[in-house]
PDB file of C-alpha atoms in Angstrom:
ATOM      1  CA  UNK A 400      -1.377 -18.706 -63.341  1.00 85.00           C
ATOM      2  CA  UNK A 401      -4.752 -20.116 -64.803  1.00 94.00           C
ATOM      3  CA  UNK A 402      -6.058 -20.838 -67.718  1.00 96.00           C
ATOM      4  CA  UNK A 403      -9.422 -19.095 -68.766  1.00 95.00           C
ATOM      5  CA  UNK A 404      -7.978 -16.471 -70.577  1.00 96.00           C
ATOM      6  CA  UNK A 405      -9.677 -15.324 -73.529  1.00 96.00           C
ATOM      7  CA  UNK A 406      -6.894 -13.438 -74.709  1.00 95.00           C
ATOM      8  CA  UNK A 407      -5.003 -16.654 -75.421  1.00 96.00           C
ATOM      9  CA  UNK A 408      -7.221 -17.158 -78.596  1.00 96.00           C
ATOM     10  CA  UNK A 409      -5.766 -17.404 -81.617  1.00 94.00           C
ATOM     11  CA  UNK A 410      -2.348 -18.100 -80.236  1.00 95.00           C
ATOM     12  CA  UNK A 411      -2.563 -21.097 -77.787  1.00 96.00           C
ATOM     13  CA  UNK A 412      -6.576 -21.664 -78.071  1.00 97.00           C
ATOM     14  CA  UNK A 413      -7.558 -21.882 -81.559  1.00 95.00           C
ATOM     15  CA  UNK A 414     -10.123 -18.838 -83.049  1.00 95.00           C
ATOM     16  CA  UNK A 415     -13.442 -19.584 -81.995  1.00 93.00           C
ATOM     17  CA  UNK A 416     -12.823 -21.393 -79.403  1.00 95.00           C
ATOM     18  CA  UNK A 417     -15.417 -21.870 -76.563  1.00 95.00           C
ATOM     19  CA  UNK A 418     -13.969 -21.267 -72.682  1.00 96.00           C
ATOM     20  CA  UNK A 419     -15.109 -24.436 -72.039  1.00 96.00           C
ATOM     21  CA  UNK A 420     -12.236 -25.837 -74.388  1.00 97.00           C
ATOM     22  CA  UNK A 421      -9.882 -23.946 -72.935  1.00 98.00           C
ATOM     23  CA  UNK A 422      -8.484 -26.435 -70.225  1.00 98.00           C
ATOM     24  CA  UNK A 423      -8.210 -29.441 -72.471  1.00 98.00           C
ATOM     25  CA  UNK A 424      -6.495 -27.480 -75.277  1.00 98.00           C
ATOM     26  CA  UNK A 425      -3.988 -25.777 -72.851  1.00 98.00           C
ATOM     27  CA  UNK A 426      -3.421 -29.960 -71.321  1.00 98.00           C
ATOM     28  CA  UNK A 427      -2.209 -30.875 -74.724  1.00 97.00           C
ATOM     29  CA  UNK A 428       0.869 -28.438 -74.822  1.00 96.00           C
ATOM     30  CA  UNK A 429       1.214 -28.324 -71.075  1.00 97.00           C
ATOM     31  CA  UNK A 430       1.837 -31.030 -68.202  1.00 97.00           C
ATOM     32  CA  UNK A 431       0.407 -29.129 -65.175  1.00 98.00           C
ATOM     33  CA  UNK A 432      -1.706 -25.734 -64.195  1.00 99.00           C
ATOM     34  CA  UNK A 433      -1.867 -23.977 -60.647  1.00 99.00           C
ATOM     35  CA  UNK A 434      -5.516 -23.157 -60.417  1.00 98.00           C
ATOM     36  CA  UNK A 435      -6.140 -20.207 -58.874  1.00 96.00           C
ATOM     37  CA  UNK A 436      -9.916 -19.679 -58.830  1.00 97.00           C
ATOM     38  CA  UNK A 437      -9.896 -21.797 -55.536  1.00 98.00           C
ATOM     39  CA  UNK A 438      -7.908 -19.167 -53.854  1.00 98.00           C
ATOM     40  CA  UNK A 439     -11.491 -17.080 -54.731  1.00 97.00           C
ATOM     41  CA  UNK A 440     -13.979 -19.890 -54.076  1.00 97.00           C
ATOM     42  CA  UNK A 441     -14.580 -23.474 -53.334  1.00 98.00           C
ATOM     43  CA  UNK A 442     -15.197 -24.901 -56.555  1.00 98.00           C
ATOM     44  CA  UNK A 443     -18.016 -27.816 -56.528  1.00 98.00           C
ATOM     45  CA  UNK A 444     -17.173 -31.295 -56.659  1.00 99.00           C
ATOM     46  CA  UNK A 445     -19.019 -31.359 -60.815  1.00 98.00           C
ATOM     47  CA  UNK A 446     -16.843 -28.564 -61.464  1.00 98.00           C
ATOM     48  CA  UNK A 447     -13.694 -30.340 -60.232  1.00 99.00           C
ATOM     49  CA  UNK A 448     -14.493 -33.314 -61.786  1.00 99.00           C
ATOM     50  CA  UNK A 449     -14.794 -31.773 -64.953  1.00 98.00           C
ATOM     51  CA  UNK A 450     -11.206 -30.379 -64.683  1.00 99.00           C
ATOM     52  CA  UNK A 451     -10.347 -33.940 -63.719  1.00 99.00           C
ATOM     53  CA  UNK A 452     -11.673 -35.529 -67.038  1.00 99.00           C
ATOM     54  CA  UNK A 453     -10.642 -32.668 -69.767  1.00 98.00           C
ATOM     55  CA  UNK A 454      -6.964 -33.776 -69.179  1.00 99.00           C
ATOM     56  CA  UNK A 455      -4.954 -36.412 -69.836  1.00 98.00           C
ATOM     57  CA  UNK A 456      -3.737 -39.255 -67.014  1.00 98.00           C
ATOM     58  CA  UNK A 457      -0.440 -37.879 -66.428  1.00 98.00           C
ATOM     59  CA  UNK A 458      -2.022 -33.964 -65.732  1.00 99.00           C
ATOM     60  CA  UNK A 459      -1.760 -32.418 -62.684  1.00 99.00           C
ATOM     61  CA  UNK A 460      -2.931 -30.131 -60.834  1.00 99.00           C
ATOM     62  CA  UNK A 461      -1.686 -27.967 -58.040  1.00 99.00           C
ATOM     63  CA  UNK A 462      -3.939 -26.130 -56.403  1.00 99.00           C
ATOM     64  CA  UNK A 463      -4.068 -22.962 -53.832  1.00 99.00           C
ATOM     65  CA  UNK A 464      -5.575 -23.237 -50.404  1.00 98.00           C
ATOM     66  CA  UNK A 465      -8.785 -20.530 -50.154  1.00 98.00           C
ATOM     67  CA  UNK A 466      -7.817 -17.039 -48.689  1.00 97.00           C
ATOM     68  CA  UNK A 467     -10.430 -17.890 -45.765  1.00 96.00           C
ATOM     69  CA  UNK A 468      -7.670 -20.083 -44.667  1.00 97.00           C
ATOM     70  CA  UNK A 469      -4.401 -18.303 -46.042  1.00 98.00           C
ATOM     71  CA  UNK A 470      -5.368 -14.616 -45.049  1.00 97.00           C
ATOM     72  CA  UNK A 471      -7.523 -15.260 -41.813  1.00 96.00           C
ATOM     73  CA  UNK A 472      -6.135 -12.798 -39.263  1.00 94.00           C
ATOM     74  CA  UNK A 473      -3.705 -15.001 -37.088  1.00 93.00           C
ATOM     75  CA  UNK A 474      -4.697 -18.135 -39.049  1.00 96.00           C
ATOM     76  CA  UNK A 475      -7.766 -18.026 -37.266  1.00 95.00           C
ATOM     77  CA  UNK A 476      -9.881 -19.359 -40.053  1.00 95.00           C
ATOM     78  CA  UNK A 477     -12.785 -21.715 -40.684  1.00 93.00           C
ATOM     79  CA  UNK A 478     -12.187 -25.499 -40.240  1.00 95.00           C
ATOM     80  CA  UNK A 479     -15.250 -26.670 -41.342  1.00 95.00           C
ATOM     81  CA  UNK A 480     -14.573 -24.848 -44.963  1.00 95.00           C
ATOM     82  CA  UNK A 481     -10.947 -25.815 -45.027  1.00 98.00           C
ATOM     83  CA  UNK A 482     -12.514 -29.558 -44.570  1.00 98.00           C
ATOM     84  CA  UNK A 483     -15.179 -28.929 -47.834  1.00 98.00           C
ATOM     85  CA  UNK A 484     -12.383 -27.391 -49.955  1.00 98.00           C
ATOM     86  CA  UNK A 485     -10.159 -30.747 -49.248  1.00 98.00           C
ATOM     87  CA  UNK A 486     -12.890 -32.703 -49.581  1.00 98.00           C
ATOM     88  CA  UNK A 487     -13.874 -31.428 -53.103  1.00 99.00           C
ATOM     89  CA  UNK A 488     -10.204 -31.294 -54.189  1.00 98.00           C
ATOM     90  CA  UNK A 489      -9.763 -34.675 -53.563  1.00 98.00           C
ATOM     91  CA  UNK A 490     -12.148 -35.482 -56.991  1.00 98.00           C
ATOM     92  CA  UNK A 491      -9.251 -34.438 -58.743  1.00 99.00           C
ATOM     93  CA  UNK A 492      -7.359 -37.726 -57.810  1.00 98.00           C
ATOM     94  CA  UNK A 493      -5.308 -39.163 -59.350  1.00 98.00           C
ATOM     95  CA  UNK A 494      -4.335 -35.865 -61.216  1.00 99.00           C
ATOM     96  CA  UNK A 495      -4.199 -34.003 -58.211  1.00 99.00           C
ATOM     97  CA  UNK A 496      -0.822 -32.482 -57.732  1.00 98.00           C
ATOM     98  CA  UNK A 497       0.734 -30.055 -54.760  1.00 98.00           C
ATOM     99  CA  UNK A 498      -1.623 -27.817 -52.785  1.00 99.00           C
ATOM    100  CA  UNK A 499      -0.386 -24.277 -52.500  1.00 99.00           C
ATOM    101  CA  UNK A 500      -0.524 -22.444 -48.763  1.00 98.00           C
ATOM    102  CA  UNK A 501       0.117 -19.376 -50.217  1.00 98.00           C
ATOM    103  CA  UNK A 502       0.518 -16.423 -47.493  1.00 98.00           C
ATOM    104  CA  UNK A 503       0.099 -12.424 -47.677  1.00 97.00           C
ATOM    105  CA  UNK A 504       2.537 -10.034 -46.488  1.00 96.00           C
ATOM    106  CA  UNK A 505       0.469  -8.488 -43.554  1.00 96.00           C
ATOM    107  CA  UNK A 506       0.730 -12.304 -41.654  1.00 97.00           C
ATOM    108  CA  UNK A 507       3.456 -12.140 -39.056  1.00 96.00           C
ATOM    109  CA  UNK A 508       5.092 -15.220 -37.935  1.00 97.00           C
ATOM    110  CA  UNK A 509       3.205 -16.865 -35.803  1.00 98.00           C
ATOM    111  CA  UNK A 510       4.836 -20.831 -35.384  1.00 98.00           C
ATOM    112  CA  UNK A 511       2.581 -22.533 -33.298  1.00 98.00           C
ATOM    113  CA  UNK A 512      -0.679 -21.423 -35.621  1.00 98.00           C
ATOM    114  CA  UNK A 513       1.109 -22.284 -38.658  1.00 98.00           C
ATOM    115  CA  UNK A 514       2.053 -25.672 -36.771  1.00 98.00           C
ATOM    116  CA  UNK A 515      -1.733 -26.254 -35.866  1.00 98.00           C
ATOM    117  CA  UNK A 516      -2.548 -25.619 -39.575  1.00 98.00           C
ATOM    118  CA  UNK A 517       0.042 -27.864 -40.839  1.00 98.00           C
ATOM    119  CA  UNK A 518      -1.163 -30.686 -37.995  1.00 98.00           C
ATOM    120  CA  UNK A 519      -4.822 -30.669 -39.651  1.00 97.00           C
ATOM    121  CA  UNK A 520      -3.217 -31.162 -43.642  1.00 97.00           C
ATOM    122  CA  UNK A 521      -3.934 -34.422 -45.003  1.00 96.00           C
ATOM    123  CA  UNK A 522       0.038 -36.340 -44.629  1.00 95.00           C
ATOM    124  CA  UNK A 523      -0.751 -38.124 -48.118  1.00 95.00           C
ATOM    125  CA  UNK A 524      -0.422 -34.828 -49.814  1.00 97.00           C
ATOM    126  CA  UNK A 525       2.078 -32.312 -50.922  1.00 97.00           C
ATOM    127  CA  UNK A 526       1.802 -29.420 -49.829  1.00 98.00           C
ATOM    128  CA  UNK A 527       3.525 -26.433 -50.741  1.00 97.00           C
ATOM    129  CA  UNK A 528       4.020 -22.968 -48.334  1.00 97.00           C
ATOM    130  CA  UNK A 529       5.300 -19.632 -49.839  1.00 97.00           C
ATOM    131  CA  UNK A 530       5.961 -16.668 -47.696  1.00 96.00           C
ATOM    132  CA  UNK A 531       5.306 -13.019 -48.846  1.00 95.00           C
ATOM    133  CA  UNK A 532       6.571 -11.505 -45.571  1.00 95.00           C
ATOM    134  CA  UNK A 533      10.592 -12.144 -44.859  1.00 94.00           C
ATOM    135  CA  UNK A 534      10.017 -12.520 -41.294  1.00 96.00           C
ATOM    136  CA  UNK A 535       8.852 -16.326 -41.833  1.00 96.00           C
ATOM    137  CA  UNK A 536      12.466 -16.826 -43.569  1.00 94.00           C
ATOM    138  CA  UNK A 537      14.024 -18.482 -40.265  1.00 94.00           C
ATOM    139  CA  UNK A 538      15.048 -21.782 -38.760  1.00 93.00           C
ATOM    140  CA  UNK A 539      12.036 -22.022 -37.100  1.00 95.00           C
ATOM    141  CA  UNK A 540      10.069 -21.899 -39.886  1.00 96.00           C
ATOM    142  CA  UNK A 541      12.050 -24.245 -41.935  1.00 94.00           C
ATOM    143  CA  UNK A 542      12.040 -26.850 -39.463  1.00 94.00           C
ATOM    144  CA  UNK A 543       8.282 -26.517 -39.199  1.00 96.00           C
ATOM    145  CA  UNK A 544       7.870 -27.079 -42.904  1.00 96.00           C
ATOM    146  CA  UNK A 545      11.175 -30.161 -42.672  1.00 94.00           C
ATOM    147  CA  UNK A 546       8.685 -31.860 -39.143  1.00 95.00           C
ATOM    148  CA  UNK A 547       5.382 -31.693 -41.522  1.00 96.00           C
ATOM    149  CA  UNK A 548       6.759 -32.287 -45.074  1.00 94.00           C
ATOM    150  CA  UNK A 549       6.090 -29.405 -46.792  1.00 96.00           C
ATOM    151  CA  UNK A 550       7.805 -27.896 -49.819  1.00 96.00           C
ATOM    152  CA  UNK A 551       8.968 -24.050 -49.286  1.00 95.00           C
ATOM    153  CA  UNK A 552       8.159 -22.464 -52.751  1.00 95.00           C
ATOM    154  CA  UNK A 553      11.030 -20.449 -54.624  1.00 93.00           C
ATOM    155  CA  UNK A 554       9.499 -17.246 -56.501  1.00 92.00           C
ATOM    156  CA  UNK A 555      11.470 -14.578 -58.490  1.00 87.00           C
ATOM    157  CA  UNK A 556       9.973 -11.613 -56.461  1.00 76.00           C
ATOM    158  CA  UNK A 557      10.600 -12.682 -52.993  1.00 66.00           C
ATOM    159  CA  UNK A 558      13.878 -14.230 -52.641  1.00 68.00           C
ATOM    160  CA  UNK A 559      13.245 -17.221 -50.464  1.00 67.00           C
ATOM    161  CA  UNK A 560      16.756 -18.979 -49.051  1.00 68.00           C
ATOM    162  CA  UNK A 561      17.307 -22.049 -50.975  1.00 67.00           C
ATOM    163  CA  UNK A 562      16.789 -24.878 -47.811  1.00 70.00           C
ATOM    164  CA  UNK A 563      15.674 -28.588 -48.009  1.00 69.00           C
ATOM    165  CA  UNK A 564      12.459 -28.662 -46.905  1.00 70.00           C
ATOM    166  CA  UNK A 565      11.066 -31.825 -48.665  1.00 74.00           C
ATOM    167  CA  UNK A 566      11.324 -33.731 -51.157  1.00 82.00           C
ATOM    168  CA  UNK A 567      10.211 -31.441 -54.316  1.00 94.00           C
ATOM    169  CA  UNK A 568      10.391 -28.321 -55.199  1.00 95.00           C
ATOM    170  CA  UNK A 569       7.518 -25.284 -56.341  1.00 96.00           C
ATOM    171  CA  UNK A 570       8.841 -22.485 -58.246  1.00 96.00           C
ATOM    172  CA  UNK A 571       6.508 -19.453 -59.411  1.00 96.00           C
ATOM    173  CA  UNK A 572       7.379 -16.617 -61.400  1.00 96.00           C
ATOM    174  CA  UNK A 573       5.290 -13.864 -60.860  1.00 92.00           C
ATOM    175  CA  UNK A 574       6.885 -10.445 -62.604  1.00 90.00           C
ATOM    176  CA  UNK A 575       6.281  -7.284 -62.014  1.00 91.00           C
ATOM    177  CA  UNK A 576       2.296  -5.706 -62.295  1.00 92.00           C
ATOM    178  CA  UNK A 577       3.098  -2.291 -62.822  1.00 93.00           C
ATOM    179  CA  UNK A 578       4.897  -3.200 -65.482  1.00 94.00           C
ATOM    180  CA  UNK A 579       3.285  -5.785 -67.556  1.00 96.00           C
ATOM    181  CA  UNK A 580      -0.401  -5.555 -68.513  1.00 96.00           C
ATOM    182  CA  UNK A 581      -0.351 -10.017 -69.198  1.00 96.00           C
ATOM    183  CA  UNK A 582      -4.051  -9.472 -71.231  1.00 96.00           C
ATOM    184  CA  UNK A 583      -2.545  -8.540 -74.603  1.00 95.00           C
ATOM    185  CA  UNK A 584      -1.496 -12.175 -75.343  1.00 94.00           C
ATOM    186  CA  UNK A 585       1.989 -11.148 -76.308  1.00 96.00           C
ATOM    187  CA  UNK A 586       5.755 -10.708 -74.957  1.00 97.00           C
ATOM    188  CA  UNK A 587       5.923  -7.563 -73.209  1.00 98.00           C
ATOM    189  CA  UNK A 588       9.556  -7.911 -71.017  1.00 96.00           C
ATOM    190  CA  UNK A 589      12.300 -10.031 -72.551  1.00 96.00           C
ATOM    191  CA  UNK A 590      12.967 -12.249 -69.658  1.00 95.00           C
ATOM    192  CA  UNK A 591      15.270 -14.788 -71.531  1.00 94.00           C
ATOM    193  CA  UNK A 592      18.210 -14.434 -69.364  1.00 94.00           C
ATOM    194  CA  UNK A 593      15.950 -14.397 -66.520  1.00 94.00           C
ATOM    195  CA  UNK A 594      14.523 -17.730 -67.425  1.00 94.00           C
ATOM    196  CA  UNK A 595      18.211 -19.486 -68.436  1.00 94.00           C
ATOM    197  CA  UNK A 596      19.038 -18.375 -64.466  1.00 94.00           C
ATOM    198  CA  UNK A 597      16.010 -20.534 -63.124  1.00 95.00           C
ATOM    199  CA  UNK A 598      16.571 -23.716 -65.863  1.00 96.00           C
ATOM    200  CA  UNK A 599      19.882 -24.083 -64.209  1.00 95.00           C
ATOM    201  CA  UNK A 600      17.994 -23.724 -60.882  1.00 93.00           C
ATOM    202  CA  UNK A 601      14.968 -26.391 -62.170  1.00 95.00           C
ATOM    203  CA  UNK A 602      17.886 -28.785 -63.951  1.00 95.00           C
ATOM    204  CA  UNK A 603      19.911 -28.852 -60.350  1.00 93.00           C
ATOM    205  CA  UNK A 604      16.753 -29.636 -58.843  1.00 93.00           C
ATOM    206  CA  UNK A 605      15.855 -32.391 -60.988  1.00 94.00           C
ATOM    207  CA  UNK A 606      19.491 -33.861 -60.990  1.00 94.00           C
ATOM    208  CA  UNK A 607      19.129 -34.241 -57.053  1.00 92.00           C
ATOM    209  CA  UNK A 608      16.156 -36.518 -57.475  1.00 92.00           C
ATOM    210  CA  UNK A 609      13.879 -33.905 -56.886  1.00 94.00           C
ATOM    211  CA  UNK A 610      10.481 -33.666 -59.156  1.00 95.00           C
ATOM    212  CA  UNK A 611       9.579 -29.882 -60.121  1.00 97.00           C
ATOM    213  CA  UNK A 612       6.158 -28.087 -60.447  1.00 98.00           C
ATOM    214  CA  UNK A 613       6.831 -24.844 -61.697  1.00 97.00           C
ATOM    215  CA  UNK A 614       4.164 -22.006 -62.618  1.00 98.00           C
ATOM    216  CA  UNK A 615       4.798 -18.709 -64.724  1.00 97.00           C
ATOM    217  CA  UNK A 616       2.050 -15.870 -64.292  1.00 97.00           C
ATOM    218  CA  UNK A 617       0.884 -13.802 -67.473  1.00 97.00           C
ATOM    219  CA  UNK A 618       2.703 -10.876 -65.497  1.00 97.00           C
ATOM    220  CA  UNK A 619       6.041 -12.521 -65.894  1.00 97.00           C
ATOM    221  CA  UNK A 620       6.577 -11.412 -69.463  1.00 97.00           C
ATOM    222  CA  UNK A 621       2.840 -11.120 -70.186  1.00 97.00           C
ATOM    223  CA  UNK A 622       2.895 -14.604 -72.495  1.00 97.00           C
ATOM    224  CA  UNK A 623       3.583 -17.670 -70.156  1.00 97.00           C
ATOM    225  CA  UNK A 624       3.570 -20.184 -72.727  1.00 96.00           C
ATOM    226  CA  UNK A 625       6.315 -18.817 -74.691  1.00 96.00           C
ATOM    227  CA  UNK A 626       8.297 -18.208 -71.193  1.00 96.00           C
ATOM    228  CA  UNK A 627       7.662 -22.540 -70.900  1.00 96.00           C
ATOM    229  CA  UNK A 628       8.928 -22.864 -74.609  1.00 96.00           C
ATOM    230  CA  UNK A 629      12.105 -21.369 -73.849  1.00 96.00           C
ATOM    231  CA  UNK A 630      12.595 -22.753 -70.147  1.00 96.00           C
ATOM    232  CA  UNK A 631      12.293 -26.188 -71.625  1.00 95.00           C
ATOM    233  CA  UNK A 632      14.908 -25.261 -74.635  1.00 96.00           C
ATOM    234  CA  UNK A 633      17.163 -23.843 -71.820  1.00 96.00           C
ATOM    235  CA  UNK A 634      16.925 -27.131 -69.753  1.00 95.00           C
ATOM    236  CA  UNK A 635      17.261 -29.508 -72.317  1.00 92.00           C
ATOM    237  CA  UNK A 636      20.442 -27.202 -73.418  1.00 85.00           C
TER     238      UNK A 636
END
């Protein structure tokens, strides 16, 4: 997901454009980003506040959890770092949106780490947990997310079951890296029907009461924004 993509220029960034325009030119024809550099780094609190004030009020942001916490062995990771990435996130406010726990496929399920983790999440946020291993797809897990609030995310290459959770749901579509190079700045894979599938799935969503924060990688057709263009037609349809 993102949005520092240089290959964008000249389609949604206009020619010439500095990177440093890129965030507040990609807020006026979108509502919300998933930032992944923070999966890479904790950004500093200027650098957060900058995102902060090149969008407008009603922005957000979602935002993934470092890998020092998602992909310690056993969830054995760093407390004192988690604390200085929440911290720094929090400058974001008030156009801070879900935080992403997103997990690799080596971590087994392991309930009462996961529980720990959750225990230590500030309860004012929403938090968001997607699974790239199948084993974590049972009750116990669901009822772990249901007892601390948090959202289990729905993604197009790992089939998570469709179970309440809380009170809003996360979709991201990835697609398929072997087959989609997502740095030419065009459509590479017609994914139209695809993307009429989850509108139905965002619209039911929505018609429950449920807000949506959905993401679309450049690997899904390998040009997200026209992948949003038609996702909106189809729900508005």
């Amino acid at each position: 997901m993102g949005w520092s993509y240089s290959f964008w220029v000249g389609k949604l960034y206009l020619e010439g454009m500095k990177a440093t325009g890129y965030l507040a030119e990609y807020a006026s024809n979108m509502n919300s980003v998933e930032v992944d550099a923070t999966f890479y780094r904790i950004p500093s609190v200027s650098t957060v506040e900058a995102w902060r004030d090149a969008v407008p009020e009603d922005f957000r942001f979602a935002v993934k959890f470092p890998q020092t916490v998602t992909h310690a062995p056993r969830l054995d990771y760093d407390a004192e770092k988690l604390g200085v990435f929440l911290r720094h996130i929090e400058s974001l406010s008030p156009k801070l949106g879900p935080l992403l726990l997103q997990f690799p496929p080596f971590l087994k399920p392991d309930h009462t780490a996961l529980d720990d983790l959750l225990e230590t999440l500030p309860k004012n946020r929403l938090i968001a947990a997607e699974f790239r291993n199948k084993r974590w797809f049972t009750e116990d897990t669901y009822k772990l997310l249901h007892d601390h609030c948090v959202s289990l995310v729905s993604t197009n290459n790992l089939e998570a079951p469709s179970v309440e959770t809380n009170g809003f749901a996360y979709l991201r579509l990835e697609g398929d890296r072997k087959a989609v190079n997502g740095e030419r700045g065009v459509v590479e894979i017609d994914r139209r029907a695809e993307t009429r599938k989850w509108a139905n799935w965002i619209r039911k969503q929505l018609d429950s009461g449920k807000d949506v924060y959905g993401y679309i990688s450049k690997y899904y057709s390998g040009y997200p924004p026209t992948d949003v263009e038609t996702l909106k037609k189809n729900i508005r349809s």
